[in-house]
XYZ file of C-alpha atoms in Angstrom:
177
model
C 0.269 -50.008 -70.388
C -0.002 -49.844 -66.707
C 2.196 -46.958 -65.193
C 4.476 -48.120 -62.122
C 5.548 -46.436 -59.217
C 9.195 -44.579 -59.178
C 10.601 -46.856 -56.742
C 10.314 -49.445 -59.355
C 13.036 -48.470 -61.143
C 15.457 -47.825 -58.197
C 18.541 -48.624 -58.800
C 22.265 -48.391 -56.638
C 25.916 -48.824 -57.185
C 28.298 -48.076 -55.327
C 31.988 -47.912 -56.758
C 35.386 -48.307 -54.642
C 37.628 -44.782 -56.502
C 40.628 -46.366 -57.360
C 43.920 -44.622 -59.011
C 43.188 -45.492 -62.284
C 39.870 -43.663 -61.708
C 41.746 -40.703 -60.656
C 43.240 -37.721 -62.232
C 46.964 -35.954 -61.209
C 44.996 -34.100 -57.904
C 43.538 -37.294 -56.692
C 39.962 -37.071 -57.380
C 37.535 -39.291 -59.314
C 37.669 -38.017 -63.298
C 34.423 -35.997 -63.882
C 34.065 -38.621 -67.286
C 34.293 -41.907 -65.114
C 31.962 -40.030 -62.706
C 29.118 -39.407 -65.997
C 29.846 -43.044 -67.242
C 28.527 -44.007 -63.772
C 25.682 -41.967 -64.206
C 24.563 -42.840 -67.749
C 25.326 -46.282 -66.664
C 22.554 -46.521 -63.896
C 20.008 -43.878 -65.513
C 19.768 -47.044 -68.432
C 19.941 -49.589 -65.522
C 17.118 -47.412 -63.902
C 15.243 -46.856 -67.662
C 15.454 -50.371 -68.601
C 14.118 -51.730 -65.399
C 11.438 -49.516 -66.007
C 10.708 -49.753 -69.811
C 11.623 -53.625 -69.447
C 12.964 -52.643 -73.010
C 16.805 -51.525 -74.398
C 17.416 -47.837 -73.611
C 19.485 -45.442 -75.106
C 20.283 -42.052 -73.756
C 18.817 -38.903 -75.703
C 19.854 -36.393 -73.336
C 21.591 -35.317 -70.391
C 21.361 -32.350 -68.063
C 24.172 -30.227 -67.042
C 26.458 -31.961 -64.448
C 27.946 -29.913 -61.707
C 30.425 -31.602 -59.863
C 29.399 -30.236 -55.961
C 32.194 -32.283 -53.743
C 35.547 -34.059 -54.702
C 35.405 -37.447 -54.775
C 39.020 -38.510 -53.511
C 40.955 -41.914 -54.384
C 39.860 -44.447 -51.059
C 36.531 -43.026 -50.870
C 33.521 -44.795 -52.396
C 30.637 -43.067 -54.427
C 27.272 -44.207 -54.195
C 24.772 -43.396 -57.029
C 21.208 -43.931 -56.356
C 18.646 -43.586 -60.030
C 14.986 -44.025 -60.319
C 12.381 -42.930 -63.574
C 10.749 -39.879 -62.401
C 9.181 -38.610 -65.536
C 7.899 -40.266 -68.734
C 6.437 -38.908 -72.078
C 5.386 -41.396 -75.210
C 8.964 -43.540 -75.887
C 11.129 -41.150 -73.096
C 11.550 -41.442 -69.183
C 13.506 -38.728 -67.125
C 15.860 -40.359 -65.025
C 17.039 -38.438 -61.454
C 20.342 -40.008 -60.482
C 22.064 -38.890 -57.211
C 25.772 -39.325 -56.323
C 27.135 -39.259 -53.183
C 30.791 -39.994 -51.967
C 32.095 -41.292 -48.473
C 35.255 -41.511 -47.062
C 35.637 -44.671 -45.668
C 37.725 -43.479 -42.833
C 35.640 -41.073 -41.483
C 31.981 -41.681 -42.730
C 31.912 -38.617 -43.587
C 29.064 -38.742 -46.506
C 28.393 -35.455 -49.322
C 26.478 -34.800 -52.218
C 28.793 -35.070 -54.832
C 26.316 -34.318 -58.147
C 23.001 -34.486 -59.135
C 21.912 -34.845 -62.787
C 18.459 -35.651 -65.253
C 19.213 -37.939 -68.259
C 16.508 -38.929 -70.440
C 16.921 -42.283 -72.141
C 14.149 -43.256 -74.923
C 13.518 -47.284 -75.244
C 13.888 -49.066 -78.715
C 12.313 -51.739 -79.891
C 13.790 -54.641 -82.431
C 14.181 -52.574 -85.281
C 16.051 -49.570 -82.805
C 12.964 -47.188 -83.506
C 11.368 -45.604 -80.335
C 8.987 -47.598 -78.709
C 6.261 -46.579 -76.086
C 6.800 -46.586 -72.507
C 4.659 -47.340 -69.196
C 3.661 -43.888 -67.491
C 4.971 -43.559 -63.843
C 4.292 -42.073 -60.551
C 5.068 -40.276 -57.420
C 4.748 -42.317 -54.239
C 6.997 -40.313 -51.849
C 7.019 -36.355 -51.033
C 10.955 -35.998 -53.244
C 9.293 -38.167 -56.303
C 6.647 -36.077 -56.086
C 8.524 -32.702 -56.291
C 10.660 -34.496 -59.272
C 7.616 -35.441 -60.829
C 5.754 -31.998 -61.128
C 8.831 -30.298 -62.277
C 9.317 -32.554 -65.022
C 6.986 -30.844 -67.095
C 9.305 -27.461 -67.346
C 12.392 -29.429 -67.409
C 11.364 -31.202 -70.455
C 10.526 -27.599 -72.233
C 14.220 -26.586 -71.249
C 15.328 -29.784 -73.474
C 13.437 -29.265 -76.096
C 14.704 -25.487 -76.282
C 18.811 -26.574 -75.752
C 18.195 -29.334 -78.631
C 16.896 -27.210 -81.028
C 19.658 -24.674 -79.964
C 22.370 -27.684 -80.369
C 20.821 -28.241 -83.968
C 21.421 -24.534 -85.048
C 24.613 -24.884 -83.499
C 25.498 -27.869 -85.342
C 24.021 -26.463 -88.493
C 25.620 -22.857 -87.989
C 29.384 -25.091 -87.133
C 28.831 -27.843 -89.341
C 31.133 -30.470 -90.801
C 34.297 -28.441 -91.829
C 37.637 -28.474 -90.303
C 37.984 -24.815 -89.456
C 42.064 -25.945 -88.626
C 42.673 -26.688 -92.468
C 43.398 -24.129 -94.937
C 41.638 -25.696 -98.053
C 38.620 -25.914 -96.040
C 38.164 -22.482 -93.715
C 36.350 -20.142 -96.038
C 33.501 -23.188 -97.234
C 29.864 -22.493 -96.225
């Protein structure tokens, strides 16, 4: 397969925040906000993969700046990582009051979407590379970041193992194994 440049995959959207999109203080709900973001990270994968996506993982999402009802918040998404069927996925929000122009980082956040082929197994994915000085950074630390996955999914599986199934709020069920 022959690897393509991060800029290949760019993709923007920019989103007028509306009430419904708004919680009781005012401000975009931090779910609509990761909808957005899952939503271009597969744009972003897809356009890249030029297969369907769906999303494995996601990083932890720290909401930096308020994104109030009038503004508008712009996410910008591009591959910056792949392995055999996965591609890391940087996506960068940013919110602007219309009134003032007045532009901030709002969040940043990695997802890592793994194409599927016809029968929704994984399927193998072009390689990609750093053109610009920020790809480049995103690139090289892609490596680690992908370690830290790995060691939070296999934590998640304990987790889920350890937790299981039961419904710890019924009576019949609280003392099963």
């Amino acid at each position: 397969m022959e690897a393509k440049p991060c800029v290949a995959s760019l993709t923007v959207k920019n989103s007028h925040v509306l009430p419904p999109d708004t919680n009781s203080h005012g401000t975009l709900f931090g779910g609509r906000l990761m909808a957005h973001i899952d939503d271009v990270a597969a744009i972003a994968a897809r356009r890249h993969a030029r297969k369907p996506v769906v999303t494995a993982s996601t990083d932890s999402v720290d909401f930096l700046a308020p994104v109030k009802e009038g503004d508008t918040i712009c996410l910008e998404a591009f591959v910056t990582w792949t392995h055999k069927t996965s591609m890391e996925v940087f996506i960068k929000a940013v919110t602007e009051d219309l009134n003032t122009g007045e532009r901030k980082v709002c969040t940043t956040a990695f997802v890592t979407m793994v194409a599927i082929g016809p029968d929704n197994r994984p399927v193998t994915v072009p390689p990609v590379y750093p053109e610009s000085k920020e790809e480049k950074f995103l690139h090289e630390e892609a490596p680690k970041r992908a370690e830290l996955r790995k060691q939070r999914r296999s934590n998640s599986k304990e987790m889920a193992r350890t937790f299981g199934t039961r419904f710890p709020w019924n009576e019949n069920t609280r003392h099963e194994k």
